[in-house]
Amino acid sequence: MTHTEPKSPARLVTIDADGADRRLDNFLLTELKGLPRTRIYRLIRKGEVRVNKGRSKPAYRLVSGDVVRIPPLHVSDSGPAALADEARSGWILTHIIFEDERLLVLDKPSGLAVHGGSGVSLGAIELLRAARPESPYLELVHRLDRDTSGCLLVAKKRSALRSLHEQMRAGEIDKRYQALLVGRWQGGDRNVELPLEVEHRQGGERHVRVSHSGKAARTVFRPQEIFAGAVLCEVQLFTGRTHQIRVHAAALGLPVAGDNRYGADVTAPAGLRRLFLHAGRLGWTDPLTGRPMTVTAALPAALESVLAELRRARD
């Protein structure tokens, strides 16, 4: 006799004012905590998820009054236990460097994706949801590359997410990085304004190139320490394009140290085993009080040791 695994019933969810302006895929990630992003995309693509009785796309922005049909799922597919349990995911809580009732900031380690998908079963947000099963709402405000460490902002309320996204669209989120660029630096600050276009390669791998048909992107590089063949820069982002710092740095002829995609032909400094790119500072306006907020994340020890070697060689 074949065992049939029970399914959860189909649900109809009416979007209220709090849920408006959210992408459909992000809404489903909250409603189906623990379900892999790839599975959610498959449900949308196959038409199992419906909005107002019709098919939709992952990027569709929900509006108040929309009715979303969430299809039946096997019981084992739903819930954080399908991916991780609290005991295995609790270590992510040690990386919280700021938290209040509306949001939190993680000091994300290098090598950890911000979310699952594209061959990654668990990302920072899935680990956080599994470690905080009592939290009804946890959503990424922005993203960091998997190999980039540092400040990652997570909203704990929908109202906070909307406010922070408005600040991002208005260019009011202050994002500062530390990057070691390989090559000879000459002069002062560099303001790079080159449009970027994402190319999708075989297997879903993303590659970004400078293109007139791309989206506007602006990065400012400010030299902090100059070494023989390398420079430590503070980098300020004014837009948030995929791989923006890495592609703009490579366009200057000074790729980010350890970048195997956009600087593969450049020799990294001795002792460097990762991408030398760290989101060291994040500034925003508190969604409730209107007060300016700033959080900083110290440069990881592995990157500090690389700088120490460069300083010894220079001095």
PDB file of C-alpha atoms in Angstrom:
ATOM      1  CA  MET A   1       0.000   0.000   0.000  1.00  0.00           C
ATOM      2  CA  THR A   2       1.432   3.350  -1.007  1.00  0.00           C
ATOM      3  CA  HIS A   3       1.729   5.906   1.773  1.00  0.00           C
ATOM      4  CA  THR A   4       0.302   9.293   0.821  1.00  0.00           C
ATOM      5  CA  GLU A   5       1.823  12.187   2.742  1.00  0.00           C
ATOM      6  CA  PRO A   6      -0.816  14.612   4.082  1.00  0.00           C
ATOM      7  CA  LYS A   7      -1.080  18.029   2.549  1.00  0.00           C
ATOM      8  CA  SER A   8      -1.888  21.369   4.073  1.00  0.00           C
ATOM      9  CA  PRO A   9      -5.149  22.849   2.732  1.00  0.00           C
ATOM     10  CA  ALA A  10      -5.188  25.560   0.078  1.00  0.00           C
ATOM     11  CA  ARG A  11      -5.533  29.058   1.528  1.00  0.00           C
ATOM     12  CA  LEU A  12      -6.879  32.365   0.277  1.00  0.00           C
ATOM     13  CA  VAL A  13      -5.119  35.399   1.762  1.00  0.00           C
ATOM     14  CA  THR A  14      -6.483  38.905   1.255  1.00  0.00           C
ATOM     15  CA  ILE A  15      -3.759  41.557   1.199  1.00  0.00           C
ATOM     16  CA  ASP A  16      -4.276  44.405   3.656  1.00  0.00           C
ATOM     17  CA  ALA A  17      -2.653  47.851   3.731  1.00  0.00           C
ATOM     18  CA  ASP A  18       0.340  46.467   5.645  1.00  0.00           C
ATOM     19  CA  GLY A  19       1.003  43.851   2.974  1.00  0.00           C
ATOM     20  CA  ALA A  20       0.629  46.207   0.020  1.00  0.00           C
ATOM     21  CA  ASP A  21       3.617  47.027  -2.219  1.00  0.00           C
ATOM     22  CA  ARG A  22       5.399  43.750  -1.406  1.00  0.00           C
ATOM     23  CA  ARG A  23       6.681  41.496  -4.162  1.00  0.00           C
ATOM     24  CA  LEU A  24       4.721  38.273  -4.527  1.00  0.00           C
ATOM     25  CA  ASP A  25       7.825  36.096  -4.002  1.00  0.00           C
ATOM     26  CA  ASN A  26       8.755  37.912  -0.769  1.00  0.00           C
ATOM     27  CA  PHE A  27       5.177  37.630   0.491  1.00  0.00           C
ATOM     28  CA  LEU A  28       5.241  33.867  -0.110  1.00  0.00           C
ATOM     29  CA  LEU A  29       8.608  33.500   1.626  1.00  0.00           C
ATOM     30  CA  THR A  30       6.974  34.938   4.741  1.00  0.00           C
ATOM     31  CA  GLU A  31       3.781  32.903   4.442  1.00  0.00           C
ATOM     32  CA  LEU A  32       5.668  29.652   3.710  1.00  0.00           C
ATOM     33  CA  LYS A  33       8.583  29.979   6.106  1.00  0.00           C
ATOM     34  CA  GLY A  34      11.258  27.403   5.448  1.00  0.00           C
ATOM     35  CA  LEU A  35      10.198  26.611   1.882  1.00  0.00           C
ATOM     36  CA  PRO A  36      13.155  27.047  -0.496  1.00  0.00           C
ATOM     37  CA  ARG A  37      13.000  30.048  -2.806  1.00  0.00           C
ATOM     38  CA  THR A  38      13.416  27.749  -5.833  1.00  0.00           C
ATOM     39  CA  ARG A  39      10.300  25.805  -4.777  1.00  0.00           C
ATOM     40  CA  ILE A  40       8.328  29.035  -4.399  1.00  0.00           C
ATOM     41  CA  TYR A  41       9.363  30.183  -7.878  1.00  0.00           C
ATOM     42  CA  ARG A  42       8.278  26.797  -9.254  1.00  0.00           C
ATOM     43  CA  LEU A  43       4.835  27.141  -7.617  1.00  0.00           C
ATOM     44  CA  ILE A  44       4.412  30.590  -9.199  1.00  0.00           C
ATOM     45  CA  ARG A  45       5.690  29.470 -12.618  1.00  0.00           C
ATOM     46  CA  LYS A  46       3.338  26.458 -12.717  1.00  0.00           C
ATOM     47  CA  GLY A  47       0.357  28.651 -11.843  1.00  0.00           C
ATOM     48  CA  GLU A  48      -0.286  26.930  -8.507  1.00  0.00           C
ATOM     49  CA  VAL A  49      -0.084  30.330  -6.828  1.00  0.00           C
ATOM     50  CA  ARG A  50      -2.829  32.656  -8.071  1.00  0.00           C
ATOM     51  CA  VAL A  51      -3.475  36.354  -7.580  1.00  0.00           C
ATOM     52  CA  ASN A  52      -7.132  37.345  -8.049  1.00  0.00           C
ATOM     53  CA  LYS A  53      -7.675  33.919  -9.696  1.00  0.00           C
ATOM     54  CA  GLY A  54      -5.023  34.564 -12.350  1.00  0.00           C
ATOM     55  CA  ARG A  55      -1.393  33.701 -12.924  1.00  0.00           C
ATOM     56  CA  SER A  56       1.217  36.164 -11.766  1.00  0.00           C
ATOM     57  CA  LYS A  57       4.973  36.716 -11.700  1.00  0.00           C
ATOM     58  CA  PRO A  58       7.417  36.688  -8.755  1.00  0.00           C
ATOM     59  CA  ALA A  59       8.118  40.423  -9.095  1.00  0.00           C
ATOM     60  CA  TYR A  60       4.417  41.426  -9.069  1.00  0.00           C
ATOM     61  CA  ARG A  61       3.768  44.145  -6.452  1.00  0.00           C
ATOM     62  CA  LEU A  62       0.749  43.273  -4.356  1.00  0.00           C
ATOM     63  CA  VAL A  63      -1.919  45.899  -3.750  1.00  0.00           C
ATOM     64  CA  SER A  64      -4.443  46.174  -0.962  1.00  0.00           C
ATOM     65  CA  GLY A  65      -7.437  43.920  -1.673  1.00  0.00           C
ATOM     66  CA  ASP A  66      -5.547  41.370  -3.801  1.00  0.00           C
ATOM     67  CA  VAL A  67      -6.517  37.775  -3.025  1.00  0.00           C
ATOM     68  CA  VAL A  68      -3.609  35.334  -3.133  1.00  0.00           C
ATOM     69  CA  ARG A  69      -4.272  31.606  -3.403  1.00  0.00           C
ATOM     70  CA  ILE A  70      -1.612  29.558  -1.624  1.00  0.00           C
ATOM     71  CA  PRO A  71      -1.784  25.964  -2.923  1.00  0.00           C
ATOM     72  CA  PRO A  72      -1.845  22.765  -0.852  1.00  0.00           C
ATOM     73  CA  LEU A  73       1.634  21.645   0.192  1.00  0.00           C
ATOM     74  CA  HIS A  74       2.986  18.432   1.629  1.00  0.00           C
ATOM     75  CA  VAL A  75       3.295  18.843   5.372  1.00  0.00           C
ATOM     76  CA  SER A  76       7.030  18.087   5.214  1.00  0.00           C
ATOM     77  CA  ASP A  77       7.493  20.963   2.754  1.00  0.00           C
ATOM     78  CA  SER A  78       6.277  23.648   5.093  1.00  0.00           C
ATOM     79  CA  GLY A  79       7.732  25.131   8.232  1.00  0.00           C
ATOM     80  CA  PRO A  80      11.321  25.947   9.180  1.00  0.00           C
ATOM     81  CA  ALA A  81      11.954  22.356  10.230  1.00  0.00           C
ATOM     82  CA  ALA A  82      12.051  21.421   6.543  1.00  0.00           C
ATOM     83  CA  LEU A  83      15.348  23.286   6.256  1.00  0.00           C
ATOM     84  CA  ALA A  84      16.812  23.894   9.680  1.00  0.00           C
ATOM     85  CA  ASP A  85      15.926  23.683  13.326  1.00  0.00           C
ATOM     86  CA  GLU A  86      16.553  26.159  16.106  1.00  0.00           C
ATOM     87  CA  ALA A  87      19.505  24.225  17.536  1.00  0.00           C
ATOM     88  CA  ARG A  88      21.397  24.183  14.219  1.00  0.00           C
ATOM     89  CA  SER A  89      20.558  27.732  13.201  1.00  0.00           C
ATOM     90  CA  GLY A  90      21.020  29.500  16.534  1.00  0.00           C
ATOM     91  CA  TRP A  91      24.605  30.517  15.750  1.00  0.00           C
ATOM     92  CA  ILE A  92      23.283  33.193  13.378  1.00  0.00           C
ATOM     93  CA  LEU A  93      21.942  35.084  16.420  1.00  0.00           C
ATOM     94  CA  THR A  94      25.525  35.669  17.600  1.00  0.00           C
ATOM     95  CA  HIS A  95      26.022  37.804  14.471  1.00  0.00           C
ATOM     96  CA  ILE A  96      23.291  40.329  15.389  1.00  0.00           C
ATOM     97  CA  ILE A  97      25.053  43.643  16.071  1.00  0.00           C
ATOM     98  CA  PHE A  98      21.972  45.862  16.435  1.00  0.00           C
ATOM     99  CA  GLU A  99      18.296  45.223  17.166  1.00  0.00           C
ATOM    100  CA  ASP A 100      15.191  47.131  18.159  1.00  0.00           C
ATOM    101  CA  GLU A 101      11.470  46.395  17.846  1.00  0.00           C
ATOM    102  CA  ARG A 102      11.389  47.305  14.130  1.00  0.00           C
ATOM    103  CA  LEU A 103      14.606  45.948  12.609  1.00  0.00           C
ATOM    104  CA  LEU A 104      17.941  44.266  13.187  1.00  0.00           C
ATOM    105  CA  VAL A 105      21.386  44.295  11.601  1.00  0.00           C
ATOM    106  CA  LEU A 106      23.465  41.162  11.034  1.00  0.00           C
ATOM    107  CA  ASP A 107      27.235  41.162  10.615  1.00  0.00           C
ATOM    108  CA  LYS A 108      27.021  38.592   7.823  1.00  0.00           C
ATOM    109  CA  PRO A 109      30.046  36.308   7.453  1.00  0.00           C
ATOM    110  CA  SER A 110      31.743  35.917   4.095  1.00  0.00           C
ATOM    111  CA  GLY A 111      30.625  32.726   2.329  1.00  0.00           C
ATOM    112  CA  LEU A 112      27.035  32.882   3.614  1.00  0.00           C
ATOM    113  CA  ALA A 113      24.364  33.735   1.019  1.00  0.00           C
ATOM    114  CA  VAL A 114      21.677  36.160   2.140  1.00  0.00           C
ATOM    115  CA  HIS A 115      18.940  33.699   1.068  1.00  0.00           C
ATOM    116  CA  GLY A 116      18.604  30.171  -0.252  1.00  0.00           C
ATOM    117  CA  GLY A 117      18.325  29.336  -3.952  1.00  0.00           C
ATOM    118  CA  SER A 118      20.661  28.797  -6.911  1.00  0.00           C
ATOM    119  CA  GLY A 119      22.138  25.692  -5.302  1.00  0.00           C
ATOM    120  CA  VAL A 120      22.210  27.171  -1.780  1.00  0.00           C
ATOM    121  CA  SER A 121      19.710  25.498   0.560  1.00  0.00           C
ATOM    122  CA  LEU A 122      20.141  27.901   3.467  1.00  0.00           C
ATOM    123  CA  GLY A 123      20.901  31.588   3.576  1.00  0.00           C
ATOM    124  CA  ALA A 124      21.085  34.170   6.348  1.00  0.00           C
ATOM    125  CA  ILE A 125      17.367  34.943   6.276  1.00  0.00           C
ATOM    126  CA  GLU A 126      16.325  31.266   6.429  1.00  0.00           C
ATOM    127  CA  LEU A 127      18.701  30.659   9.338  1.00  0.00           C
ATOM    128  CA  LEU A 128      17.351  33.715  11.125  1.00  0.00           C
ATOM    129  CA  ARG A 129      13.726  32.635  10.646  1.00  0.00           C
ATOM    130  CA  ALA A 130      14.532  29.147  11.910  1.00  0.00           C
ATOM    131  CA  ALA A 131      16.362  30.541  14.958  1.00  0.00           C
ATOM    132  CA  ARG A 132      13.474  32.920  15.682  1.00  0.00           C
ATOM    133  CA  PRO A 133      10.341  30.793  15.064  1.00  0.00           C
ATOM    134  CA  GLU A 134       8.333  33.122  17.306  1.00  0.00           C
ATOM    135  CA  SER A 135       9.029  36.121  15.037  1.00  0.00           C
ATOM    136  CA  PRO A 136       6.043  36.629  12.700  1.00  0.00           C
ATOM    137  CA  TYR A 137       7.947  38.779  10.220  1.00  0.00           C
ATOM    138  CA  LEU A 138      11.582  38.878   9.090  1.00  0.00           C
ATOM    139  CA  GLU A 139      12.443  40.284   5.647  1.00  0.00           C
ATOM    140  CA  LEU A 140      15.678  41.345   3.972  1.00  0.00           C
ATOM    141  CA  VAL A 141      15.828  45.083   3.312  1.00  0.00           C
ATOM    142  CA  HIS A 142      18.721  44.735   0.849  1.00  0.00           C
ATOM    143  CA  ARG A 143      21.274  42.122  -0.230  1.00  0.00           C
ATOM    144  CA  LEU A 144      24.981  41.443  -0.057  1.00  0.00           C
ATOM    145  CA  ASP A 145      26.994  39.139  -2.301  1.00  0.00           C
ATOM    146  CA  ARG A 146      27.719  35.776  -0.726  1.00  0.00           C
ATOM    147  CA  ASP A 147      31.435  36.524  -0.440  1.00  0.00           C
ATOM    148  CA  THR A 148      30.920  40.023   1.003  1.00  0.00           C
ATOM    149  CA  SER A 149      30.821  40.324   4.783  1.00  0.00           C
ATOM    150  CA  GLY A 150      29.287  43.004   6.982  1.00  0.00           C
ATOM    151  CA  CYS A 151      26.104  44.937   7.724  1.00  0.00           C
ATOM    152  CA  LEU A 152      22.882  43.323   6.493  1.00  0.00           C
ATOM    153  CA  LEU A 153      19.617  45.064   7.386  1.00  0.00           C
ATOM    154  CA  VAL A 154      16.520  42.964   8.219  1.00  0.00           C
ATOM    155  CA  ALA A 155      13.035  44.381   8.848  1.00  0.00           C
ATOM    156  CA  LYS A 156      10.884  42.961  11.651  1.00  0.00           C
ATOM    157  CA  LYS A 157       7.744  44.851  10.624  1.00  0.00           C
ATOM    158  CA  ARG A 158       6.166  45.467   7.230  1.00  0.00           C
ATOM    159  CA  SER A 159       5.878  49.178   7.970  1.00  0.00           C
ATOM    160  CA  ALA A 160       9.642  49.312   8.620  1.00  0.00           C
ATOM    161  CA  LEU A 161      10.369  47.484   5.346  1.00  0.00           C
ATOM    162  CA  ARG A 162       8.239  49.955   3.379  1.00  0.00           C
ATOM    163  CA  SER A 163       9.927  52.937   5.041  1.00  0.00           C
ATOM    164  CA  LEU A 164      13.431  51.580   4.447  1.00  0.00           C
ATOM    165  CA  HIS A 165      12.673  50.741   0.811  1.00  0.00           C
ATOM    166  CA  GLU A 166      11.420  54.301   0.322  1.00  0.00           C
ATOM    167  CA  GLN A 167      14.687  55.560   1.801  1.00  0.00           C
ATOM    168  CA  MET A 168      16.634  53.294  -0.555  1.00  0.00           C
ATOM    169  CA  ARG A 169      14.727  54.555  -3.600  1.00  0.00           C
ATOM    170  CA  ALA A 170      15.412  58.133  -2.494  1.00  0.00           C
ATOM    171  CA  GLY A 171      19.122  57.391  -2.002  1.00  0.00           C
ATOM    172  CA  GLU A 172      18.893  58.078   1.726  1.00  0.00           C
ATOM    173  CA  ILE A 173      20.477  54.824   2.973  1.00  0.00           C
ATOM    174  CA  ASP A 174      24.182  55.426   3.641  1.00  0.00           C
ATOM    175  CA  LYS A 175      26.136  52.304   2.609  1.00  0.00           C
ATOM    176  CA  ARG A 176      29.902  52.331   3.141  1.00  0.00           C
ATOM    177  CA  TYR A 177      32.261  49.446   2.359  1.00  0.00           C
ATOM    178  CA  GLN A 178      35.931  48.695   2.861  1.00  0.00           C
ATOM    179  CA  ALA A 179      37.608  47.229  -0.199  1.00  0.00           C
ATOM    180  CA  LEU A 180      41.175  46.382  -1.053  1.00  0.00           C
ATOM    181  CA  LEU A 181      41.801  47.082  -4.741  1.00  0.00           C
ATOM    182  CA  VAL A 182      44.730  45.541  -6.601  1.00  0.00           C
ATOM    183  CA  GLY A 183      46.802  47.887  -8.751  1.00  0.00           C
ATOM    184  CA  ARG A 184      48.448  51.282  -8.643  1.00  0.00           C
ATOM    185  CA  TRP A 185      46.317  54.115  -7.287  1.00  0.00           C
ATOM    186  CA  GLN A 186      46.943  57.635  -8.517  1.00  0.00           C
ATOM    187  CA  GLY A 187      45.217  60.815  -7.384  1.00  0.00           C
ATOM    188  CA  GLY A 188      42.331  61.264  -4.978  1.00  0.00           C
ATOM    189  CA  ASP A 189      38.721  60.095  -4.905  1.00  0.00           C
ATOM    190  CA  ARG A 190      37.165  58.425  -7.942  1.00  0.00           C
ATOM    191  CA  ASN A 191      33.516  58.940  -8.832  1.00  0.00           C
ATOM    192  CA  VAL A 192      32.404  56.113 -11.141  1.00  0.00           C
ATOM    193  CA  GLU A 193      29.103  56.464 -13.002  1.00  0.00           C
ATOM    194  CA  LEU A 194      28.836  53.578 -15.437  1.00  0.00           C
ATOM    195  CA  PRO A 195      25.540  51.787 -16.272  1.00  0.00           C
ATOM    196  CA  LEU A 196      25.470  48.071 -15.446  1.00  0.00           C
ATOM    197  CA  GLU A 197      23.674  45.202 -17.142  1.00  0.00           C
ATOM    198  CA  VAL A 198      23.150  41.712 -15.695  1.00  0.00           C
ATOM    199  CA  GLU A 199      23.817  38.764 -17.987  1.00  0.00           C
ATOM    200  CA  HIS A 200      22.465  35.327 -17.100  1.00  0.00           C
ATOM    201  CA  ARG A 201      24.841  32.578 -18.050  1.00  0.00           C
ATOM    202  CA  GLN A 202      24.259  28.852 -18.277  1.00  0.00           C
ATOM    203  CA  GLY A 203      23.217  27.334 -14.954  1.00  0.00           C
ATOM    204  CA  GLY A 204      21.809  30.634 -13.697  1.00  0.00           C
ATOM    205  CA  GLU A 205      25.209  32.180 -12.919  1.00  0.00           C
ATOM    206  CA  ARG A 206      24.997  35.954 -13.037  1.00  0.00           C
ATOM    207  CA  HIS A 207      27.646  38.106 -14.642  1.00  0.00           C
ATOM    208  CA  VAL A 208      27.491  41.908 -14.799  1.00  0.00           C
ATOM    209  CA  ARG A 209      29.059  44.154 -17.416  1.00  0.00           C
ATOM    210  CA  VAL A 210      29.247  47.853 -18.160  1.00  0.00           C
ATOM    211  CA  SER A 211      26.701  48.599 -20.899  1.00  0.00           C
ATOM    212  CA  HIS A 212      24.936  51.671 -22.270  1.00  0.00           C
ATOM    213  CA  SER A 213      21.711  49.636 -22.159  1.00  0.00           C
ATOM    214  CA  GLY A 214      22.171  48.868 -18.447  1.00  0.00           C
ATOM    215  CA  LYS A 215      20.843  50.578 -15.337  1.00  0.00           C
ATOM    216  CA  ALA A 216      22.420  53.707 -13.896  1.00  0.00           C
ATOM    217  CA  ALA A 217      24.982  53.026 -11.178  1.00  0.00           C
ATOM    218  CA  ARG A 218      27.196  55.312  -9.125  1.00  0.00           C
ATOM    219  CA  THR A 219      30.096  54.379  -6.821  1.00  0.00           C
ATOM    220  CA  VAL A 220      32.620  56.624  -5.090  1.00  0.00           C
ATOM    221  CA  PHE A 221      36.034  55.198  -4.129  1.00  0.00           C
ATOM    222  CA  ARG A 222      38.028  57.095  -1.461  1.00  0.00           C
ATOM    223  CA  PRO A 223      41.629  55.933  -0.837  1.00  0.00           C
ATOM    224  CA  GLN A 224      42.454  55.296   2.832  1.00  0.00           C
ATOM    225  CA  GLU A 225      45.834  53.523   2.674  1.00  0.00           C
ATOM    226  CA  ILE A 226      48.103  53.085  -0.331  1.00  0.00           C
ATOM    227  CA  PHE A 227      50.447  50.121  -0.583  1.00  0.00           C
ATOM    228  CA  ALA A 228      52.802  48.837  -3.256  1.00  0.00           C
ATOM    229  CA  GLY A 229      50.359  47.425  -5.802  1.00  0.00           C
ATOM    230  CA  ALA A 230      47.190  47.802  -3.722  1.00  0.00           C
ATOM    231  CA  VAL A 231      44.961  50.417  -2.087  1.00  0.00           C
ATOM    232  CA  LEU A 232      42.496  50.210   0.778  1.00  0.00           C
ATOM    233  CA  CYS A 233      39.416  52.260  -0.082  1.00  0.00           C
ATOM    234  CA  GLU A 234      36.267  53.377   1.614  1.00  0.00           C
ATOM    235  CA  VAL A 235      33.555  52.792  -0.968  1.00  0.00           C
ATOM    236  CA  GLN A 236      30.211  54.575  -0.940  1.00  0.00           C
ATOM    237  CA  LEU A 237      27.293  53.179  -2.911  1.00  0.00           C
ATOM    238  CA  PHE A 238      24.683  55.547  -4.303  1.00  0.00           C
ATOM    239  CA  THR A 239      22.809  52.778  -6.145  1.00  0.00           C
ATOM    240  CA  GLY A 240      22.471  49.087  -5.348  1.00  0.00           C
ATOM    241  CA  ARG A 241      23.143  47.141  -8.547  1.00  0.00           C
ATOM    242  CA  THR A 242      24.291  43.520  -8.578  1.00  0.00           C
ATOM    243  CA  HIS A 243      28.103  43.267  -8.150  1.00  0.00           C
ATOM    244  CA  GLN A 244      28.301  47.049  -8.492  1.00  0.00           C
ATOM    245  CA  ILE A 245      31.487  47.685  -6.506  1.00  0.00           C
ATOM    246  CA  ARG A 246      33.288  44.737  -8.078  1.00  0.00           C
ATOM    247  CA  VAL A 247      32.432  45.710 -11.673  1.00  0.00           C
ATOM    248  CA  HIS A 248      33.156  49.417 -11.185  1.00  0.00           C
ATOM    249  CA  ALA A 249      36.476  48.597  -9.520  1.00  0.00           C
ATOM    250  CA  ALA A 250      37.410  46.313 -12.411  1.00  0.00           C
ATOM    251  CA  ALA A 251      36.416  49.077 -14.861  1.00  0.00           C
ATOM    252  CA  LEU A 252      38.975  51.320 -13.157  1.00  0.00           C
ATOM    253  CA  GLY A 253      41.603  48.643 -13.794  1.00  0.00           C
ATOM    254  CA  LEU A 254      41.768  48.030 -10.033  1.00  0.00           C
ATOM    255  CA  PRO A 255      39.721  44.898  -9.258  1.00  0.00           C
ATOM    256  CA  VAL A 256      38.764  43.965  -5.709  1.00  0.00           C
ATOM    257  CA  ALA A 257      41.387  41.654  -4.174  1.00  0.00           C
ATOM    258  CA  GLY A 258      40.249  38.036  -4.158  1.00  0.00           C
ATOM    259  CA  ASP A 259      37.593  38.569  -6.836  1.00  0.00           C
ATOM    260  CA  ASN A 260      37.716  35.400  -8.905  1.00  0.00           C
ATOM    261  CA  ARG A 261      35.028  36.616 -11.306  1.00  0.00           C
ATOM    262  CA  TYR A 262      36.003  40.154 -12.296  1.00  0.00           C
ATOM    263  CA  GLY A 263      39.682  40.051 -11.357  1.00  0.00           C
ATOM    264  CA  ALA A 264      40.601  36.442 -12.018  1.00  0.00           C
ATOM    265  CA  ASP A 265      43.877  37.330 -13.761  1.00  0.00           C
ATOM    266  CA  VAL A 266      45.123  39.462 -10.840  1.00  0.00           C
ATOM    267  CA  THR A 267      47.299  38.016  -8.078  1.00  0.00           C
ATOM    268  CA  ALA A 268      45.761  38.486  -4.625  1.00  0.00           C
ATOM    269  CA  PRO A 269      47.901  39.655  -1.683  1.00  0.00           C
ATOM    270  CA  ALA A 270      49.571  36.927   0.365  1.00  0.00           C
ATOM    271  CA  GLY A 271      47.300  35.307   2.922  1.00  0.00           C
ATOM    272  CA  LEU A 272      44.017  36.440   1.359  1.00  0.00           C
ATOM    273  CA  ARG A 273      41.542  33.547   1.110  1.00  0.00           C
ATOM    274  CA  ARG A 274      38.337  35.445   0.328  1.00  0.00           C
ATOM    275  CA  LEU A 275      36.951  38.544  -1.383  1.00  0.00           C
ATOM    276  CA  PHE A 276      38.290  41.670   0.332  1.00  0.00           C
ATOM    277  CA  LEU A 277      34.962  43.504   0.463  1.00  0.00           C
ATOM    278  CA  HIS A 278      33.240  44.357   3.742  1.00  0.00           C
ATOM    279  CA  ALA A 279      30.048  46.347   4.392  1.00  0.00           C
ATOM    280  CA  GLY A 280      31.440  48.245   7.336  1.00  0.00           C
ATOM    281  CA  ARG A 281      28.833  50.957   7.884  1.00  0.00           C
ATOM    282  CA  LEU A 282      25.108  51.363   7.358  1.00  0.00           C
ATOM    283  CA  GLY A 283      23.082  54.512   8.035  1.00  0.00           C
ATOM    284  CA  TRP A 284      19.324  55.103   7.828  1.00  0.00           C
ATOM    285  CA  THR A 285      16.504  57.099   9.375  1.00  0.00           C
ATOM    286  CA  ASP A 286      14.514  55.340  12.077  1.00  0.00           C
ATOM    287  CA  PRO A 287      11.075  54.580  10.555  1.00  0.00           C
ATOM    288  CA  LEU A 288       9.209  55.618  13.732  1.00  0.00           C
ATOM    289  CA  THR A 289      11.211  58.375  15.421  1.00  0.00           C
ATOM    290  CA  GLY A 290      12.890  59.951  12.392  1.00  0.00           C
ATOM    291  CA  ARG A 291      16.246  59.861  14.176  1.00  0.00           C
ATOM    292  CA  PRO A 292      19.391  59.150  12.114  1.00  0.00           C
ATOM    293  CA  MET A 293      20.823  55.706  12.890  1.00  0.00           C
ATOM    294  CA  THR A 294      24.296  54.309  12.131  1.00  0.00           C
ATOM    295  CA  VAL A 295      25.664  50.799  12.712  1.00  0.00           C
ATOM    296  CA  THR A 296      29.235  49.706  12.054  1.00  0.00           C
ATOM    297  CA  ALA A 297      30.770  46.235  11.695  1.00  0.00           C
ATOM    298  CA  ALA A 298      34.475  45.789  12.401  1.00  0.00           C
ATOM    299  CA  LEU A 299      36.712  44.483   9.640  1.00  0.00           C
ATOM    300  CA  PRO A 300      37.044  40.686  10.090  1.00  0.00           C
ATOM    301  CA  ALA A 301      40.301  39.403  11.587  1.00  0.00           C
ATOM    302  CA  ALA A 302      41.200  37.543   8.377  1.00  0.00           C
ATOM    303  CA  LEU A 303      41.167  40.845   6.446  1.00  0.00           C
ATOM    304  CA  GLU A 304      42.971  42.759   9.199  1.00  0.00           C
ATOM    305  CA  SER A 305      45.803  40.235   9.031  1.00  0.00           C
ATOM    306  CA  VAL A 306      46.170  40.841   5.264  1.00  0.00           C
ATOM    307  CA  LEU A 307      46.444  44.585   5.904  1.00  0.00           C
ATOM    308  CA  ALA A 308      49.017  43.957   8.642  1.00  0.00           C
ATOM    309  CA  GLU A 309      51.197  42.062   6.152  1.00  0.00           C
ATOM    310  CA  LEU A 310      50.877  44.837   3.576  1.00  0.00           C
ATOM    311  CA  ARG A 311      51.842  47.440   6.186  1.00  0.00           C
ATOM    312  CA  ARG A 312      54.906  45.427   7.242  1.00  0.00           C
ATOM    313  CA  ALA A 313      56.026  45.166   3.628  1.00  0.00           C
ATOM    314  CA  ARG A 314      55.491  48.895   3.060  1.00  0.00           C
ATOM    315  CA  ASP A 315      57.152  50.116   6.259  1.00  0.00           C
TER     316      ASP A 315
END
